[in-house]
Short mmCIF file of C-alpha atoms in Angstrom, two decimals:
data_model
loop_
_atom_site.label_atom_id
_atom_site.label_comp_id
_atom_site.label_asym_id
_atom_site.label_seq_id
_atom_site.Cartn_x
_atom_site.Cartn_y
_atom_site.Cartn_z
CA MET Z 1 20.46 -31.70 -20.49
CA GLY Z 2 21.68 -28.27 -21.60
CA SER Z 3 22.75 -25.37 -19.42
CA ASP Z 4 19.24 -23.95 -19.79
CA GLY Z 5 17.83 -26.99 -17.98
CA ARG Z 6 16.10 -28.36 -21.09
CA VAL Z 7 16.28 -31.90 -22.44
CA CYS Z 8 18.71 -32.39 -25.33
CA ASP Z 9 18.45 -36.18 -25.63
CA TRP Z 10 16.10 -38.85 -24.27
CA ASN Z 11 16.87 -42.52 -24.81
CA PRO Z 12 14.48 -45.53 -24.83
CA ALA Z 13 15.31 -46.37 -21.21
CA ALA Z 14 14.20 -42.89 -20.17
CA GLU Z 15 11.01 -43.36 -22.18
CA GLN Z 16 10.28 -46.55 -20.25
CA ILE Z 17 11.19 -45.22 -16.80
CA PHE Z 18 9.32 -41.91 -17.01
CA GLY Z 19 6.53 -42.85 -19.41
CA ARG Z 20 7.31 -40.06 -21.88
CA SER Z 21 8.29 -40.39 -25.52
CA ARG Z 22 11.46 -38.83 -26.88
CA ALA Z 23 9.43 -36.46 -29.03
CA ASP Z 24 7.46 -35.30 -26.02
CA ALA Z 25 10.57 -34.73 -23.86
CA LEU Z 26 12.98 -32.99 -26.25
CA GLY Z 27 13.21 -29.25 -25.63
CA LYS Z 28 11.16 -29.37 -22.44
CA GLU Z 29 12.48 -28.28 -19.05
CA LEU Z 30 13.73 -31.36 -17.20
CA ALA Z 31 12.40 -30.05 -13.87
CA GLU Z 32 8.84 -29.90 -15.19
CA LEU Z 33 9.07 -33.38 -16.72
CA VAL Z 34 10.54 -35.63 -14.05
CA ILE Z 35 11.08 -33.74 -10.79
CA PRO Z 36 8.26 -33.56 -8.20
CA GLY Z 37 6.94 -30.07 -7.60
CA ALA Z 38 8.38 -29.75 -4.10
CA LEU Z 39 11.92 -30.38 -5.42
CA ARG Z 40 11.87 -28.24 -8.56
CA ASP Z 41 13.11 -25.02 -7.02
CA ALA Z 42 16.00 -26.87 -5.36
CA HIS Z 43 16.98 -28.35 -8.76
CA ARG Z 44 16.81 -24.97 -10.49
CA ASN Z 45 18.78 -23.25 -7.74
CA ALA Z 46 21.50 -25.94 -7.82
CA LEU Z 47 21.87 -25.63 -11.62
CA ARG Z 48 22.02 -21.84 -11.45
CA ARG Z 49 24.58 -21.95 -8.61
CA TYR Z 50 26.80 -24.35 -10.56
CA LEU Z 51 26.70 -22.21 -13.71
CA GLU Z 52 27.50 -19.05 -11.74
CA THR Z 53 30.08 -20.35 -9.27
CA GLY Z 54 31.11 -23.86 -10.37
CA GLU Z 55 29.91 -25.19 -7.01
CA ALA Z 56 28.34 -28.63 -7.51
CA SER Z 57 26.08 -30.37 -5.00
CA ILE Z 58 25.41 -33.75 -6.70
CA LEU Z 59 27.72 -33.76 -9.75
CA ASP Z 60 29.47 -37.14 -10.22
CA ARG Z 61 27.76 -38.52 -7.11
CA ARG Z 62 25.25 -41.35 -6.81
CA VAL Z 63 22.12 -40.07 -5.09
CA GLU Z 64 18.70 -41.48 -4.39
CA LEU Z 65 15.67 -39.28 -4.72
CA SER Z 66 12.07 -39.19 -5.82
CA ALA Z 67 11.10 -38.77 -9.50
CA GLN Z 68 7.80 -38.07 -11.21
CA HIS Z 69 6.16 -40.32 -13.82
CA SER Z 70 4.14 -38.84 -16.70
CA ASP Z 71 0.94 -39.92 -14.89
CA GLY Z 72 1.90 -37.75 -11.90
CA SER Z 73 2.89 -40.57 -9.58
CA GLU Z 74 6.20 -40.47 -7.73
CA PHE Z 75 8.75 -43.27 -7.46
CA PRO Z 76 12.32 -43.67 -6.17
CA ILE Z 77 15.31 -43.54 -8.53
CA GLU Z 78 19.08 -43.66 -8.30
CA LEU Z 79 20.69 -40.79 -10.20
CA THR Z 80 24.22 -39.89 -11.23
CA VAL Z 81 24.83 -36.61 -13.10
CA SER Z 82 28.06 -35.87 -14.96
CA ARG Z 83 29.20 -32.99 -17.12
CA ILE Z 84 30.23 -33.81 -20.70
CA PRO Z 85 33.90 -32.80 -21.10
CA ALA Z 86 34.80 -29.89 -23.42
CA ALA Z 87 31.15 -28.95 -23.99
CA ASP Z 88 30.62 -25.18 -23.94
CA PRO Z 89 28.06 -24.11 -22.91
CA PRO Z 90 27.90 -27.00 -20.45
CA LEU Z 91 26.03 -30.20 -21.25
CA PHE Z 92 25.07 -32.76 -18.63
CA VAL Z 93 24.20 -36.45 -18.83
CA GLY Z 94 22.13 -38.26 -16.22
CA PHE Z 95 22.27 -41.98 -15.53
CA VAL Z 96 18.97 -43.10 -13.99
CA ARG Z 97 17.99 -46.40 -12.41
CA ASP Z 98 14.51 -47.24 -11.17
CA ILE Z 99 14.90 -48.65 -7.65
CA GLN Z 100 11.24 -49.34 -6.86
CA GLU Z 101 12.12 -53.01 -6.44
CA ARG Z 102 14.07 -52.19 -3.29
CA GLY Z 103 10.75 -52.20 -1.51
CA VAL Z 104 8.35 -50.01 0.33
CA ALA Z 105 10.77 -49.12 3.12
CA GLN Z 106 13.29 -47.66 0.68
CA ALA Z 107 10.56 -45.73 -1.14
CA GLU Z 108 9.30 -44.33 2.16
CA ASN Z 109 12.82 -43.21 3.01
CA VAL Z 110 13.01 -41.32 -0.28
CA ARG Z 111 9.59 -39.84 0.38
CA LEU Z 112 10.75 -38.68 3.80
CA GLN Z 113 13.81 -37.02 2.28
CA GLN Z 114 11.60 -35.28 -0.25
CA ARG Z 115 9.34 -33.94 2.49
CA MET Z 116 12.33 -32.63 4.43
CA VAL Z 117 13.46 -30.77 1.31
CA PHE Z 118 9.95 -29.39 0.87
CA LEU Z 119 9.84 -28.12 4.45
CA ALA Z 120 13.26 -26.51 4.13
CA GLN Z 121 12.26 -24.80 0.89
CA ALA Z 122 8.96 -23.73 2.44
CA GLY Z 123 10.77 -22.14 5.37
CA LEU Z 124 12.95 -20.08 3.05
CA THR Z 125 9.96 -18.99 1.00
CA LEU Z 126 7.87 -17.97 4.01
CA ASP Z 127 10.71 -16.17 5.77
CA SER Z 128 11.47 -14.03 2.71
CA SER Z 129 8.50 -11.70 3.30
CA LEU Z 130 7.41 -9.49 6.20
CA GLU Z 131 4.12 -8.52 4.58
CA PHE Z 132 1.21 -10.22 6.37
CA ASP Z 133 -1.06 -10.81 3.36
CA ASP Z 134 1.86 -11.76 1.15
CA THR Z 135 2.98 -14.37 3.69
CA LEU Z 136 -0.50 -15.91 3.72
CA HIS Z 137 -0.54 -16.07 -0.07
CA ARG Z 138 2.90 -17.67 -0.12
CA LEU Z 139 1.67 -20.35 2.29
CA VAL Z 140 -1.36 -21.46 0.29
CA ASP Z 141 0.57 -21.27 -2.98
CA LEU Z 142 3.26 -23.52 -1.49
CA VAL Z 143 0.90 -26.42 -0.90
CA VAL Z 144 -1.04 -26.31 -4.18
CA PRO Z 145 -0.68 -28.63 -6.03
CA GLU Z 146 2.10 -30.42 -4.13
CA LEU Z 147 0.06 -31.21 -1.01
CA ALA Z 148 -3.49 -30.18 -1.84
CA ASP Z 149 -5.91 -29.44 -4.64
CA ILE Z 150 -7.35 -26.55 -2.61
CA ALA Z 151 -5.74 -24.76 0.34
CA VAL Z 152 -7.35 -22.24 2.67
CA VAL Z 153 -6.00 -20.09 5.49
CA ASP Z 154 -8.53 -18.89 8.08
CA VAL Z 155 -7.39 -16.17 10.47
CA LEU Z 156 -8.78 -15.85 13.99
CA GLU Z 157 -9.38 -12.22 14.93
CA GLU Z 158 -8.95 -10.87 18.46
CA THR Z 159 -12.73 -10.48 18.58
CA GLY Z 160 -13.18 -14.24 18.09
CA ALA Z 161 -14.39 -13.85 14.51
CA ILE Z 162 -13.02 -16.17 11.83
CA ARG Z 163 -11.85 -14.28 8.77
CA THR Z 164 -10.70 -16.14 5.69
CA ALA Z 165 -7.62 -14.42 4.41
CA VAL Z 166 -6.76 -16.38 1.27
CA ALA Z 167 -7.44 -19.55 -0.68
CA SER Z 168 -5.50 -21.19 -3.49
CA ALA Z 169 -6.42 -23.87 -6.01
CA ALA Z 170 -5.25 -25.27 -9.30
CA ASP Z 171 -8.34 -23.56 -10.73
CA PRO Z 172 -8.23 -19.88 -9.64
CA GLU Z 173 -12.01 -19.66 -9.99
CA ALA Z 174 -12.41 -22.34 -7.31
CA ALA Z 175 -10.20 -20.34 -4.93
CA ARG Z 176 -12.24 -17.20 -5.51
CA ALA Z 177 -15.46 -19.14 -4.90
CA VAL Z 178 -14.16 -20.43 -1.55
CA GLU Z 179 -13.10 -16.94 -0.46
CA GLN Z 180 -16.45 -15.46 -1.48
CA MET Z 181 -18.35 -18.19 0.37
CA ARG Z 182 -16.44 -17.41 3.58
CA ARG Z 183 -17.26 -13.72 3.18
CA ASP Z 184 -20.94 -14.41 2.53
CA HIS Z 185 -21.26 -17.07 5.25
CA PRO Z 186 -18.48 -16.69 7.87
CA LEU Z 187 -17.72 -19.70 10.02
CA GLU Z 188 -18.78 -19.51 13.66
CA LEU Z 189 -16.14 -20.27 16.29
CA GLU Z 190 -18.63 -22.43 18.21
CA GLY Z 191 -19.84 -24.22 15.09
CA PRO Z 192 -19.22 -27.83 13.90
CA HIS Z 193 -16.87 -27.00 11.04
CA PRO Z 194 -13.40 -28.62 11.41
CA VAL Z 195 -11.79 -25.17 11.19
CA ALA Z 196 -13.77 -24.05 14.24
CA GLU Z 197 -13.00 -27.28 16.11
CA VAL Z 198 -9.26 -26.93 15.47
CA LEU Z 199 -9.32 -23.28 16.55
CA ARG Z 200 -11.02 -24.28 19.80
CA SER Z 201 -8.88 -27.33 20.56
CA GLY Z 202 -5.56 -26.35 19.01
CA ARG Z 203 -5.21 -29.91 17.67
CA PRO Z 204 -5.02 -30.99 14.00
CA SER Z 205 -7.94 -32.75 12.33
CA LEU Z 206 -7.95 -35.41 9.61
CA GLN Z 207 -11.06 -36.17 7.57
CA ALA Z 208 -10.07 -39.14 5.41
CA ALA Z 209 -13.52 -39.24 3.81
CA MET Z 210 -15.86 -36.25 3.52
CA THR Z 211 -19.23 -37.86 2.90
CA SER Z 212 -22.27 -35.96 1.74
CA GLY Z 213 -23.77 -36.24 5.21
CA PHE Z 214 -20.61 -34.86 6.85
CA GLN Z 215 -20.52 -31.95 4.43
CA ARG Z 216 -24.15 -31.14 5.13
CA THR Z 217 -23.42 -31.13 8.88
CA ILE Z 218 -20.50 -28.70 8.67
CA ALA Z 219 -21.93 -26.40 5.97
CA ALA Z 220 -22.43 -22.80 7.07
CA ALA Z 221 -25.33 -22.44 4.63
CA PRO Z 222 -27.01 -24.44 1.84
CA GLU Z 223 -24.86 -22.60 -0.67
CA HIS Z 224 -21.76 -23.75 1.23
CA TYR Z 225 -22.88 -27.37 0.97
CA GLU Z 226 -23.51 -26.99 -2.77
CA LEU Z 227 -20.03 -25.49 -3.24
CA MET Z 228 -18.35 -28.42 -1.44
CA ARG Z 229 -20.25 -30.83 -3.69
CA ARG Z 230 -19.43 -28.88 -6.84
CA LEU Z 231 -15.72 -28.69 -6.01
CA ARG Z 232 -15.72 -32.41 -5.13
CA TYR Z 233 -14.34 -32.26 -1.60
CA ARG Z 234 -13.18 -35.82 -0.81
CA SER Z 235 -10.64 -35.58 2.00
CA ALA Z 236 -9.32 -32.84 4.27
CA ILE Z 237 -6.67 -31.90 6.80
CA VAL Z 238 -6.98 -28.89 9.09
CA VAL Z 239 -3.97 -27.90 11.21
CA PRO Z 240 -3.60 -25.01 13.67
CA LEU Z 241 -1.27 -22.11 12.96
CA ARG Z 242 0.21 -21.74 16.43
CA ALA Z 243 2.97 -19.34 17.45
CA HIS Z 244 4.14 -18.55 20.99
CA HIS Z 245 1.35 -20.68 22.51
CA HIS Z 246 -1.30 -18.72 20.63
CA VAL Z 247 -3.46 -20.05 17.78
CA LEU Z 248 -3.44 -17.49 14.97
CA GLY Z 249 -5.64 -19.43 12.59
CA THR Z 250 -5.76 -22.64 10.56
CA LEU Z 251 -4.38 -24.11 7.36
CA SER Z 252 -6.80 -26.40 5.52
CA LEU Z 253 -5.69 -28.86 2.84
CA LEU Z 254 -8.43 -30.29 0.63
CA SER Z 255 -8.18 -33.20 -1.78
CA THR Z 256 -10.65 -33.70 -4.62
CA ARG Z 257 -9.28 -37.13 -5.61
CA ASP Z 258 -11.26 -40.29 -5.01
CA ASP Z 259 -8.24 -42.62 -4.97
CA GLU Z 260 -5.83 -40.68 -2.72
CA PRO Z 261 -7.40 -39.82 0.66
CA TYR Z 262 -5.21 -38.08 3.20
CA GLN Z 263 -3.41 -40.21 5.77
CA GLU Z 264 -1.79 -39.63 9.16
CA SER Z 265 1.61 -39.09 7.51
CA ASP Z 266 0.12 -36.28 5.40
CA MET Z 267 -1.28 -34.64 8.53
CA ALA Z 268 2.14 -34.85 10.20
CA LEU Z 269 3.72 -33.05 7.22
CA ALA Z 270 0.98 -30.42 7.23
CA ALA Z 271 1.48 -29.88 10.97
CA ASP Z 272 5.23 -29.38 10.49
CA LEU Z 273 4.57 -26.88 7.71
CA ALA Z 274 1.99 -25.06 9.84
CA ARG Z 275 4.45 -24.66 12.72
CA ARG Z 276 6.98 -23.00 10.43
CA ALA Z 277 4.32 -20.93 8.71
CA ALA Z 278 2.80 -19.71 11.98
CA LEU Z 279 6.11 -18.17 13.08
CA ALA Z 280 6.46 -16.39 9.73
CA ILE Z 281 2.86 -15.16 9.91
CA ASP Z 282 3.30 -13.95 13.49
CA ASN Z 283 6.49 -12.11 12.56
CA ALA Z 284 4.75 -10.49 9.60
CA ARG Z 285 1.80 -9.47 11.74
CA MET Z 286 4.05 -7.94 14.42
CA PHE Z 287 6.06 -6.13 11.73
CA GLU Z 288 2.92 -4.64 10.20
CA THR Z 289 1.56 -3.64 13.61
CA THR Z 290 4.82 -1.90 14.49
CA ARG Z 291 4.95 -0.23 11.08
CA ASP Z 292 1.34 0.98 11.36
CA LEU Z 293 2.03 2.44 14.80
CA ALA Z 294 5.14 4.14 13.45
CA ARG Z 295 3.14 5.61 10.57
CA MET Z 296 0.44 6.89 12.92
CA LEU Z 297 3.02 8.47 15.20
CA GLN Z 298 4.89 9.90 12.21
CA ALA Z 299 1.69 11.40 10.86
CA SER Z 300 1.06 13.06 14.24
CA LEU Z 301 4.43 14.82 13.91
CA LEU Z 302 3.44 16.42 10.60
CA PRO Z 303 0.75 19.10 10.05
CA ARG Z 304 -2.65 17.67 9.11
CA GLU Z 305 -3.05 20.47 6.58
CA LEU Z 306 -0.98 23.43 5.49
CA PRO Z 307 -2.28 27.00 5.87
CA THR Z 308 -3.26 29.26 2.99
CA ILE Z 309 -0.98 32.20 2.30
CA PRO Z 310 -2.46 34.73 -0.15
CA GLY Z 311 -0.85 34.37 -3.58
CA VAL Z 312 1.24 31.40 -2.48
CA ARG Z 313 1.01 27.65 -3.08
CA ILE Z 314 2.51 25.42 -0.35
CA THR Z 315 3.08 21.72 -0.98
CA GLY Z 316 4.47 19.27 1.58
CA ARG Z 317 5.58 15.70 0.89
CA TYR Z 318 6.87 12.98 3.20
CA ARG Z 319 8.25 9.55 2.25
CA ALA Z 320 9.28 7.06 4.93
CA ALA Z 321 12.45 5.02 4.55
CA ALA Z 322 12.40 1.46 3.23
CA GLN Z 323 12.14 -0.25 6.63
CA GLY Z 324 9.26 1.91 7.82
CA GLN Z 325 8.90 0.20 11.22
CA GLU Z 326 10.54 3.02 13.20
CA VAL Z 327 9.49 6.64 13.51
CA GLY Z 328 11.84 8.89 11.59
CA GLY Z 329 13.09 12.29 12.65
CA ASP Z 330 12.21 14.32 9.53
CA PHE Z 331 9.53 17.00 9.93
CA TYR Z 332 8.16 20.14 8.35
CA ASP Z 333 5.63 22.77 9.41
CA VAL Z 334 4.01 25.98 8.18
CA PHE Z 335 1.98 28.23 10.48
CA ALA Z 336 0.78 31.80 10.85
CA PHE Z 337 1.96 34.08 13.66
CA GLY Z 338 2.05 37.79 14.35
CA ASP Z 339 0.56 40.23 11.86
CA GLY Z 340 0.84 38.85 8.32
CA LEU Z 341 3.78 36.58 9.11
CA TRP Z 342 4.17 32.87 8.51
CA GLY Z 343 6.70 30.51 10.03
CA ILE Z 344 8.17 27.80 7.83
CA SER Z 345 10.30 25.01 9.30
CA ILE Z 346 11.89 21.80 8.14
CA GLY Z 347 14.28 19.61 10.11
CA ASP Z 348 15.88 16.26 10.70
CA VAL Z 349 16.50 14.70 14.11
CA CYS Z 350 19.45 12.37 14.58
CA GLY Z 351 18.29 8.77 15.04
CA LYS Z 352 14.96 6.96 14.86
CA GLY Z 353 12.41 5.48 17.22
CA PRO Z 354 10.57 6.89 20.26
CA GLU Z 355 13.43 9.15 21.37
CA ALA Z 356 13.69 10.68 17.90
CA ALA Z 357 9.90 11.16 17.87
CA ALA Z 358 10.04 12.97 21.21
CA LEU Z 359 12.80 15.28 19.99
CA THR Z 360 10.93 15.90 16.73
CA ALA Z 361 7.76 16.90 18.60
CA PHE Z 362 9.85 19.12 20.88
CA ALA Z 363 11.47 20.88 17.92
CA ARG Z 364 8.28 21.39 15.93
CA TYR Z 365 6.16 22.77 18.76
CA THR Z 366 8.97 24.78 20.37
CA LEU Z 367 9.55 26.51 17.03
CA ARG Z 368 5.89 27.49 17.02
CA ALA Z 369 6.14 28.84 20.57
CA LEU Z 370 9.35 30.77 19.83
CA ALA Z 371 8.25 32.16 16.45
CA HIS Z 372 9.60 35.65 15.83
CA ALA Z 373 10.23 37.88 12.83
CA ASP Z 374 13.99 37.31 13.33
CA ALA Z 375 14.59 33.75 12.01
CA ALA Z 376 18.14 33.58 13.42
CA ARG Z 377 16.87 34.50 16.89
CA VAL Z 378 14.33 31.66 16.74
CA LEU Z 379 17.14 29.13 16.14
CA ARG Z 380 19.23 30.57 18.97
CA ASP Z 381 16.29 30.23 21.36
CA LEU Z 382 15.60 26.67 20.12
CA ASN Z 383 19.22 25.72 20.71
CA GLU Z 384 19.10 27.10 24.24
CA SER Z 385 15.93 25.11 24.96
CA ALA Z 386 17.48 21.92 23.56
CA LEU Z 387 20.47 22.21 25.88
CA ARG Z 388 18.35 22.44 29.00
CA PRO Z 389 18.10 19.26 31.07
CA PRO Z 390 16.69 16.70 31.13
CA PRO Z 391 17.64 15.56 27.61
CA LEU Z 392 14.97 13.95 25.43
CA ALA Z 393 17.51 11.75 23.67
CA PRO Z 394 21.09 10.54 24.32
CA GLU Z 395 22.33 12.74 21.46
CA GLN Z 396 19.98 15.69 21.35
CA LEU Z 397 21.11 16.88 17.93
CA LEU Z 398 19.02 18.02 15.00
CA THR Z 399 19.25 20.09 11.87
CA VAL Z 400 16.64 22.80 11.36
CA LEU Z 401 15.90 25.41 8.75
CA PHE Z 402 13.53 28.15 9.88
CA ALA Z 403 12.06 30.84 7.68
CA VAL Z 404 9.74 33.80 8.17
CA ALA Z 405 7.58 34.74 5.20
CA SER Z 406 5.56 37.87 4.49
CA VAL Z 407 3.64 38.93 1.39
CA ASP Z 408 3.82 42.28 -0.35
CA GLU Z 409 2.29 43.34 -3.63
CA ASP Z 410 5.11 42.15 -5.85
CA ALA Z 411 6.86 39.30 -4.05
CA LEU Z 412 6.96 36.89 -1.17
CA ALA Z 413 9.72 37.99 1.20
CA VAL Z 414 11.37 35.14 3.08
CA GLU Z 415 14.07 35.41 5.75
CA ILE Z 416 15.86 32.09 6.21
CA ALA Z 417 18.25 30.81 8.89
CA SER Z 418 19.84 27.36 9.06
CA ALA Z 419 21.14 25.17 11.87
CA GLY Z 420 23.17 22.54 10.05
CA HIS Z 421 20.40 21.89 7.54
CA PRO Z 422 20.90 21.51 3.78
CA ALA Z 423 20.62 24.88 2.05
CA PRO Z 424 17.36 25.40 0.17
CA LEU Z 425 17.11 26.07 -3.56
CA VAL Z 426 15.22 28.74 -5.47
CA ARG Z 427 13.86 27.93 -8.90
CA ARG Z 428 13.18 31.16 -10.73
CA ALA Z 429 10.32 31.65 -13.16
CA ASP Z 430 12.78 31.54 -16.09
CA GLY Z 431 14.09 28.10 -14.97
CA ALA Z 432 17.32 29.31 -13.36
CA VAL Z 433 18.20 27.53 -10.10
CA GLU Z 434 20.25 28.99 -7.26
CA HIS Z 435 21.31 27.96 -3.76
CA VAL Z 436 20.37 30.10 -0.79
CA PRO Z 437 23.69 30.68 1.08
CA VAL Z 438 22.66 29.85 4.65
CA ALA Z 439 24.62 27.80 7.19
CA GLY Z 440 25.08 27.34 10.92
CA PRO Z 441 25.85 24.69 13.58
CA LEU Z 442 23.42 21.91 14.51
CA ILE Z 443 20.89 22.48 17.27
CA GLY Z 444 22.17 21.01 20.54
CA LEU Z 445 25.83 21.03 19.50
CA MET Z 446 27.16 24.06 21.41
CA ASP Z 447 26.27 27.03 23.59
CA ALA Z 448 25.58 30.44 22.03
CA PRO Z 449 26.02 29.50 18.37
CA GLY Z 450 26.00 32.20 15.72
CA TYR Z 451 23.11 32.04 13.27
CA ARG Z 452 22.56 34.45 10.42
CA GLY Z 453 19.43 35.18 8.44
CA VAL Z 454 19.39 35.55 4.65
CA ARG Z 455 16.58 37.31 2.81
CA VAL Z 456 15.11 35.91 -0.40
CA ALA Z 457 12.43 37.52 -2.57
CA LEU Z 458 10.17 35.22 -4.58
CA ALA Z 459 8.63 36.90 -7.59
CA PRO Z 460 5.58 35.46 -9.38
CA GLY Z 461 6.53 32.07 -10.84
CA ASP Z 462 9.44 31.53 -8.41
CA ALA Z 463 9.60 28.53 -6.07
CA LEU Z 464 11.53 27.95 -2.83
CA LEU Z 465 12.41 24.29 -2.29
CA LEU Z 466 13.23 22.97 1.19
CA TYR Z 467 14.29 19.35 1.74
CA THR Z 468 15.96 16.97 4.16
CA ASP Z 469 19.09 14.99 3.30
CA GLY Z 470 16.96 11.92 2.66
CA LEU Z 471 16.42 13.40 -0.81
CA THR Z 472 20.11 13.59 -1.68
CA ASP Z 473 20.92 10.29 0.08
CA ALA Z 474 17.93 8.33 -1.24
CA ARG Z 475 20.13 5.82 -3.09
CA ALA Z 476 23.22 5.98 -0.84
CA PRO Z 477 25.81 4.59 -0.74
CA ASP Z 478 25.57 3.73 -4.47
CA GLU Z 479 24.71 7.27 -5.43
CA ILE Z 480 24.55 10.56 -3.53
CA LEU Z 481 23.30 13.77 -5.14
CA ASP Z 482 25.90 16.52 -4.74
CA ASP Z 483 25.08 20.23 -5.08
CA ARG Z 484 25.55 20.23 -8.85
CA ALA Z 485 23.40 17.13 -9.40
CA LEU Z 486 20.67 18.57 -7.18
CA VAL Z 487 20.64 21.86 -9.09
CA GLU Z 488 20.39 19.94 -12.38
CA LEU Z 489 17.52 17.87 -10.97
CA VAL Z 490 15.58 20.97 -9.90
CA ALA Z 491 16.28 22.60 -13.28
CA ARG Z 492 14.65 19.62 -15.00
CA SER Z 493 11.49 20.28 -12.96
CA ALA Z 494 10.82 23.54 -14.84
CA GLY Z 495 7.12 23.87 -15.56
CA LEU Z 496 6.07 21.54 -12.74
CA THR Z 497 4.17 22.90 -9.76
CA GLY Z 498 2.57 21.68 -6.55
CA GLU Z 499 2.21 17.92 -6.10
CA ALA Z 500 3.67 17.26 -9.54
CA LEU Z 501 6.84 19.14 -8.56
CA THR Z 502 7.45 17.37 -5.25
CA ALA Z 503 6.54 13.98 -6.75
CA PHE Z 504 9.04 14.55 -9.56
CA LEU Z 505 11.84 15.42 -7.14
CA GLU Z 506 11.16 12.36 -4.96
CA GLY Z 507 10.74 9.98 -7.89
CA SER Z 508 13.90 11.21 -9.64
CA ALA Z 509 15.95 10.84 -6.46
CA THR Z 510 14.69 7.36 -5.58
CA ARG Z 511 14.32 6.04 -9.16
CA GLY Z 512 11.45 3.89 -8.08
CA GLU Z 513 13.34 2.23 -5.21
CA ASP Z 514 12.69 2.49 -1.49
CA PRO Z 515 14.73 5.37 -0.08
CA ARG Z 516 17.54 4.73 2.38
CA ASP Z 517 16.31 7.48 4.71
CA ASP Z 518 13.13 9.46 5.27
CA ILE Z 519 12.47 12.27 2.80
CA ALA Z 520 10.68 15.53 3.66
CA LEU Z 521 9.99 18.17 1.01
CA LEU Z 522 8.39 21.63 1.09
CA ALA Z 523 7.71 23.69 -2.03
CA ILE Z 524 6.78 27.36 -1.50
CA GLU Z 525 5.62 28.89 -4.79
CA ARG Z 526 4.73 32.53 -5.49
CA LEU Z 527 1.77 32.42 -7.83
CA SER Z 528 1.37 34.67 -10.81
CA ALA Z 529 -1.33 37.29 -10.51
#
């Protein structure tokens, strides 16, 4: 075997043992030829690990494991693998001995070892995702074709309804047909179908033979019965997906083979797999629930819509960090106050979670209540309010940039003050980019801080860009955008406006990856007449 895992030579003994000719084996991947499906990933991972690190798990050792014949049957072998000296890239030779004559007990021992490997591999595969639907798909794909010809996961809703999430089959059309049948004719929890019985009892079910009469009894509709006959249901196992004493749903394994009905040992393996899968599914469901709640709460901390300022386009954009299960502290807001004045704010609260959400809501709505034509005064009043007991968070610190905008005939006048927040940028109509020189201490850091307002005039075609540090730190620690890199990025956005502008800035900063921190963006553009 070469370092690419493909067969380089295949002698007559190998032809006899595995039932494959030399011509058929040469150039093929060894894993696909002789290793049972449940063990293939372990073989590939071991080869890759050896090539990368030199760490060998079975090299120059005599091991007993299960092999696969060309007809698909499995049988026990004794295997010794050695590396051919001086070969570069590496070449390996395997010495194989068929040990079927050692008897049924030995074969069963090998089969047990194989199933333990399968369960271990399954656990790693299922635990690698926290997406609910993805975890369900991984489960059914794991068992087809190794354990079943068709696999189905049915999910029990809180309402007591049975919803089929996913199905898998060697023939994708068969899987789609099963899913569609469940949608057209949902199973009833009080019905006779084995899925319903397992959901009610919490105990696994084995149907060694699914006769025509049995199928007619459990069918949810005549079309369901016809589908079971067309797909040749012969034998079935249904096991509960139980986590924390609660049945989440069922895993159904279906065999379409006349000569290999399921046995008690198969049901035991399916039950073990279901126990591991149920924990992964429950974790994924809890993660998604927490993430959805965080998104709802985060959305409540942002304006539902931005106001219309005559002659001005306002575009807001928010991107949650990669984890997404905790509420972030980034916010922005635009609102009208006084006579022809608009308040513009953007900020970032230290920390995440409920305490950060409370401080974010405090900052956003207090800024609205304190709004005044003097931007620096607004920040001083916000700081005083933040220092009053009781604190909303252990470290009641946040960065805020507040601006007051007014429109005249020729320009949009904006007075800006900053409390520890990144300085905004102005992109002029001719493409030139400049920083607005504003600075000041964080809100909640000290008594009586000094804030100073800076006035900026936006002529037609100019844009004021406000952002949180999630933009510059999107790919930290590998890359952080400094002032020069940020100016160059904004300069490359020349000609872009509105959603296209903010999407370009976010996409260029993240480069298609999930950001390390939340990102909030506001683009204030003075439109041409």
